[in-house]
């Protein structure tokens, strides 16, 4: 009788362990799938665009820019770095208003590497009055000279206000003529400036098919069009 009870007790203990072992196995499988999925995602992204690229981003921090607008601009750059660019793409960031200064330069593996930079030097920073995108565009050209073998995606994160329209258009013409400049993104532009952005300040880039403007609601559309533009470089 005691032998029967002992055998039964043993089987019961084994049965109790099975759910734990099954759970551990499932956790292992899920972790393996996650790692494999991440590897596949990184591999497919790297294979998506093979053209050597570099990214320049100028953030308008003048007093006309709200924190929400700056956060939207940061989110767009994070998507460009995280979803479009191959890992370790040279990236340089400026902030500007009436003056301009470099706040970061690196070759990020992932967009999260820029989180601290964005939060401390862009989102929570308030510059002076005045918006001089022409200064950023001059810096873009100096940046491009550092990497003559690469194509460039240049981002002007601004609400569209411009205090130097003539100078900005002149710099836009120079970038439009540079074969290494693949795309210039401008946004998040507010509605009252959008026509001037597309048809006046940055018109040479628009005419060259290099201008990608987004506002408060169409950032994902601009990102999709940017991806199409970069994929076209592969052909």
One Martini backbone bead per residue (centre of mass of N, CA, C, O) as a GRO file, in nm:
protein
  235
    1UNK     BB    1   0.059   0.063  -0.020
    2UNK     BB    2   0.304   0.241   0.007
    3UNK     BB    3   0.406   0.202  -0.280
    4UNK     BB    4   0.165   0.328  -0.425
    5UNK     BB    5   0.185   0.607  -0.293
    6UNK     BB    6   0.467   0.671  -0.386
    7UNK     BB    7   0.411   0.654  -0.689
    8UNK     BB    8   0.191   0.867  -0.695
    9UNK     BB    9   0.359   1.099  -0.580
   10UNK     BB   10   0.565   1.107  -0.810
   11UNK     BB   11   0.371   1.170  -1.039
   12UNK     BB   12   0.264   1.436  -0.923
   13UNK     BB   13   0.533   1.589  -0.919
   14UNK     BB   14   0.583   1.571  -1.222
   15UNK     BB   15   0.325   1.716  -1.306
   16UNK     BB   16   0.404   1.990  -1.165
   17UNK     BB   17   0.665   2.042  -1.344
   18UNK     BB   18   0.568   2.065  -1.639
   19UNK     BB   19   0.467   2.362  -1.656
   20UNK     BB   20   0.743   2.485  -1.594
   21UNK     BB   21   0.898   2.360  -1.830
   22UNK     BB   22   0.710   2.471  -2.048
   23UNK     BB   23   0.751   2.771  -1.980
   24UNK     BB   24   1.057   2.779  -2.027
   25UNK     BB   25   1.045   2.688  -2.320
   26UNK     BB   26   0.874   2.924  -2.425
   27UNK     BB   27   1.070   3.147  -2.349
   28UNK     BB   28   1.300   3.043  -2.528
   29UNK     BB   29   1.148   3.059  -2.795
   30UNK     BB   30   1.075   3.360  -2.788
   31UNK     BB   31   1.365   3.463  -2.771
   32UNK     BB   32   1.463   3.336  -3.034
   33UNK     BB   33   1.260   3.476  -3.220
   34UNK     BB   34   1.339   3.766  -3.148
   35UNK     BB   35   1.632   3.748  -3.241
   36UNK     BB   36   1.573   3.658  -3.530
   37UNK     BB   37   1.392   3.897  -3.605
   38UNK     BB   38   1.603   4.116  -3.560
   39UNK     BB   39   1.810   4.010  -3.760
   40UNK     BB   40   1.626   4.020  -4.008
   41UNK     BB   41   1.561   4.320  -3.992
   42UNK     BB   42   1.851   4.425  -4.012
   43UNK     BB   43   1.919   4.284  -4.277
   44UNK     BB   44   1.692   4.403  -4.454
   45UNK     BB   45   1.771   4.697  -4.410
   46UNK     BB   46   2.061   4.674  -4.521
   47UNK     BB   47   1.955   4.565  -4.808
   48UNK     BB   48   1.772   4.796  -4.905
   49UNK     BB   49   2.031   5.000  -4.868
   50UNK     BB   50   2.356   5.043  -5.034
   51UNK     BB   51   2.397   5.326  -5.038
   52UNK     BB   52   2.600   5.557  -4.932
   53UNK     BB   53   2.530   5.743  -4.634
   54UNK     BB   54   2.405   6.062  -4.496
   55UNK     BB   55   2.318   6.272  -4.205
   56UNK     BB   56   2.146   6.588  -4.179
   57UNK     BB   57   2.040   6.796  -3.885
   58UNK     BB   58   1.821   7.078  -3.841
   59UNK     BB   59   1.713   7.260  -3.549
   60UNK     BB   60   1.456   7.454  -3.465
   61UNK     BB   61   1.486   7.686  -3.162
   62UNK     BB   62   1.297   7.892  -3.179
   63UNK     BB   63   1.021   8.062  -3.034
   64UNK     BB   64   0.813   7.935  -3.253
   65UNK     BB   65   0.885   7.663  -3.121
   66UNK     BB   66   0.749   7.401  -2.995
   67UNK     BB   67   0.781   7.118  -2.818
   68UNK     BB   68   0.601   6.945  -3.000
   69UNK     BB   69   0.751   7.006  -3.264
   70UNK     BB   70   1.025   6.897  -3.171
   71UNK     BB   71   0.925   6.610  -3.114
   72UNK     BB   72   0.835   6.551  -3.403
   73UNK     BB   73   1.115   6.585  -3.526
   74UNK     BB   74   1.259   6.368  -3.362
   75UNK     BB   75   1.080   6.131  -3.455
   76UNK     BB   76   1.163   6.145  -3.750
   77UNK     BB   77   1.465   6.095  -3.715
   78UNK     BB   78   1.435   5.820  -3.576
   79UNK     BB   79   1.312   5.683  -3.827
   80UNK     BB   80   1.542   5.728  -4.019
   81UNK     BB   81   1.755   5.577  -3.847
   82UNK     BB   82   1.578   5.307  -3.772
   83UNK     BB   83   1.429   5.247  -4.084
   84UNK     BB   84   1.646   5.340  -4.320
   85UNK     BB   85   1.925   5.330  -4.209
   86UNK     BB   86   2.210   5.214  -4.184
   87UNK     BB   87   2.428   5.122  -3.981
   88UNK     BB   88   2.656   5.375  -3.919
   89UNK     BB   89   2.555   5.642  -4.014
   90UNK     BB   90   2.644   5.942  -4.074
   91UNK     BB   91   2.575   6.194  -3.811
   92UNK     BB   92   2.444   6.534  -3.800
   93UNK     BB   93   2.377   6.798  -3.547
   94UNK     BB   94   2.175   7.090  -3.529
   95UNK     BB   95   2.116   7.420  -3.398
   96UNK     BB   96   1.874   7.692  -3.464
   97UNK     BB   97   1.836   8.046  -3.551
   98UNK     BB   98   2.037   8.301  -3.577
   99UNK     BB   99   2.212   8.068  -3.497
  100UNK     BB  100   2.476   7.808  -3.494
  101UNK     BB  101   2.514   7.458  -3.370
  102UNK     BB  102   2.677   7.186  -3.267
  103UNK     BB  103   2.551   6.871  -3.092
  104UNK     BB  104   2.619   6.626  -3.304
  105UNK     BB  105   2.838   6.327  -3.374
  106UNK     BB  106   2.788   6.013  -3.556
  107UNK     BB  107   2.741   5.630  -3.568
  108UNK     BB  108   2.459   5.494  -3.538
  109UNK     BB  109   2.289   5.196  -3.470
  110UNK     BB  110   2.059   5.349  -3.309
  111UNK     BB  111   1.819   5.583  -3.219
  112UNK     BB  112   1.859   5.569  -2.901
  113UNK     BB  113   2.138   5.722  -2.902
  114UNK     BB  114   1.971   6.015  -2.939
  115UNK     BB  115   1.787   6.078  -2.693
  116UNK     BB  116   1.961   6.262  -2.511
  117UNK     BB  117   2.024   6.474  -2.718
  118UNK     BB  118   1.733   6.556  -2.787
  119UNK     BB  119   1.634   6.631  -2.501
  120UNK     BB  120   1.872   6.838  -2.412
  121UNK     BB  121   1.920   7.008  -2.709
  122UNK     BB  122   1.608   7.040  -2.810
  123UNK     BB  123   1.336   7.009  -2.649
  124UNK     BB  124   1.468   7.188  -2.383
  125UNK     BB  125   1.533   7.419  -2.591
  126UNK     BB  126   1.571   7.786  -2.603
  127UNK     BB  127   1.597   8.018  -2.825
  128UNK     BB  128   1.600   8.264  -3.030
  129UNK     BB  129   1.512   8.479  -3.230
  130UNK     BB  130   1.502   8.350  -3.535
  131UNK     BB  131   1.533   8.224  -3.885
  132UNK     BB  132   1.828   8.041  -4.038
  133UNK     BB  133   1.846   7.810  -4.282
  134UNK     BB  134   2.101   7.899  -4.442
  135UNK     BB  135   2.306   7.807  -4.227
  136UNK     BB  136   2.247   7.506  -4.246
  137UNK     BB  137   2.305   7.474  -4.554
  138UNK     BB  138   2.603   7.540  -4.525
  139UNK     BB  139   2.666   7.300  -4.337
  140UNK     BB  140   2.586   7.080  -4.529
  141UNK     BB  141   2.818   7.135  -4.733
  142UNK     BB  142   3.049   7.077  -4.536
  143UNK     BB  143   2.963   6.789  -4.469
  144UNK     BB  144   2.978   6.675  -4.762
  145UNK     BB  145   3.293   6.718  -4.788
  146UNK     BB  146   3.366   6.470  -4.591
  147UNK     BB  147   3.173   6.274  -4.804
  148UNK     BB  148   3.221   6.220  -5.134
  149UNK     BB  149   3.094   5.905  -5.148
  150UNK     BB  150   2.817   6.020  -5.057
  151UNK     BB  151   2.488   6.039  -4.976
  152UNK     BB  152   2.218   6.281  -4.891
  153UNK     BB  153   2.028   6.346  -4.593
  154UNK     BB  154   1.838   6.642  -4.532
  155UNK     BB  155   1.726   6.818  -4.230
  156UNK     BB  156   1.461   7.063  -4.176
  157UNK     BB  157   1.351   7.153  -3.862
  158UNK     BB  158   1.042   7.328  -3.912
  159UNK     BB  159   0.765   7.557  -3.946
  160UNK     BB  160   0.875   7.766  -4.202
  161UNK     BB  161   1.016   7.990  -4.102
  162UNK     BB  162   1.170   8.291  -4.268
  163UNK     BB  163   1.422   8.563  -4.258
  164UNK     BB  164   1.591   8.448  -4.540
  165UNK     BB  165   1.479   8.394  -4.843
  166UNK     BB  166   1.709   8.453  -5.043
  167UNK     BB  167   1.938   8.282  -4.910
  168UNK     BB  168   1.779   8.017  -4.904
  169UNK     BB  169   1.741   7.986  -5.210
  170UNK     BB  170   2.041   7.980  -5.281
  171UNK     BB  171   2.106   7.723  -5.115
  172UNK     BB  172   1.899   7.541  -5.254
  173UNK     BB  173   2.036   7.553  -5.533
  174UNK     BB  174   2.300   7.416  -5.450
  175UNK     BB  175   2.172   7.148  -5.354
  176UNK     BB  176   2.023   7.080  -5.621
  177UNK     BB  177   2.309   7.058  -5.787
  178UNK     BB  178   2.387   6.828  -5.597
  179UNK     BB  179   2.429   6.490  -5.655
  180UNK     BB  180   2.459   6.399  -5.342
  181UNK     BB  181   2.175   6.510  -5.303
  182UNK     BB  182   1.883   6.329  -5.244
  183UNK     BB  183   1.753   6.485  -4.979
  184UNK     BB  184   1.505   6.729  -4.847
  185UNK     BB  185   1.377   6.788  -4.531
  186UNK     BB  186   1.064   6.959  -4.432
  187UNK     BB  187   0.981   6.998  -4.082
  188UNK     BB  188   0.692   7.085  -3.924
  189UNK     BB  189   0.477   7.243  -4.120
  190UNK     BB  190   0.277   7.499  -4.129
  191UNK     BB  191   0.023   7.600  -4.326
  192UNK     BB  192   0.111   7.911  -4.380
  193UNK     BB  193   0.411   7.799  -4.503
  194UNK     BB  194   0.395   7.580  -4.726
  195UNK     BB  195   0.395   7.734  -4.996
  196UNK     BB  196   0.666   7.881  -4.950
  197UNK     BB  197   0.841   7.630  -4.920
  198UNK     BB  198   0.773   7.501  -5.209
  199UNK     BB  199   0.764   7.794  -5.399
  200UNK     BB  200   1.029   7.950  -5.268
  201UNK     BB  201   1.261   7.883  -5.063
  202UNK     BB  202   1.268   7.555  -5.198
  203UNK     BB  203   1.219   7.537  -5.511
  204UNK     BB  204   1.475   7.402  -5.638
  205UNK     BB  205   1.420   7.130  -5.489
  206UNK     BB  206   1.143   7.078  -5.604
  207UNK     BB  207   1.229   7.078  -5.909
  208UNK     BB  208   1.446   6.831  -5.845
  209UNK     BB  209   1.299   6.616  -5.643
  210UNK     BB  210   1.421   6.675  -5.320
  211UNK     BB  211   1.153   6.755  -5.177
  212UNK     BB  212   1.029   6.696  -4.826
  213UNK     BB  213   0.717   6.766  -4.698
  214UNK     BB  214   0.589   6.824  -4.361
  215UNK     BB  215   0.349   6.813  -4.112
  216UNK     BB  216   0.126   6.723  -3.860
  217UNK     BB  217   0.003   6.447  -4.046
  218UNK     BB  218   0.245   6.360  -4.291
  219UNK     BB  219   0.512   6.206  -4.202
  220UNK     BB  220   0.476   5.912  -4.312
  221UNK     BB  221   0.457   5.993  -4.607
  222UNK     BB  222   0.738   6.123  -4.627
  223UNK     BB  223   0.891   5.868  -4.547
  224UNK     BB  224   0.796   5.692  -4.785
  225UNK     BB  225   0.912   5.880  -5.008
  226UNK     BB  226   1.202   5.861  -4.914
  227UNK     BB  227   1.239   5.560  -4.957
  228UNK     BB  228   1.185   5.565  -5.261
  229UNK     BB  229   1.418   5.751  -5.333
  230UNK     BB  230   1.648   5.562  -5.224
  231UNK     BB  231   1.580   5.311  -5.393
  232UNK     BB  232   1.632   5.453  -5.670
  233UNK     BB  233   1.949   5.455  -5.633
  234UNK     BB  234   1.987   5.141  -5.702
  235UNK     BB  235   1.925   5.177  -6.032
   0.00000   0.00000   0.00000
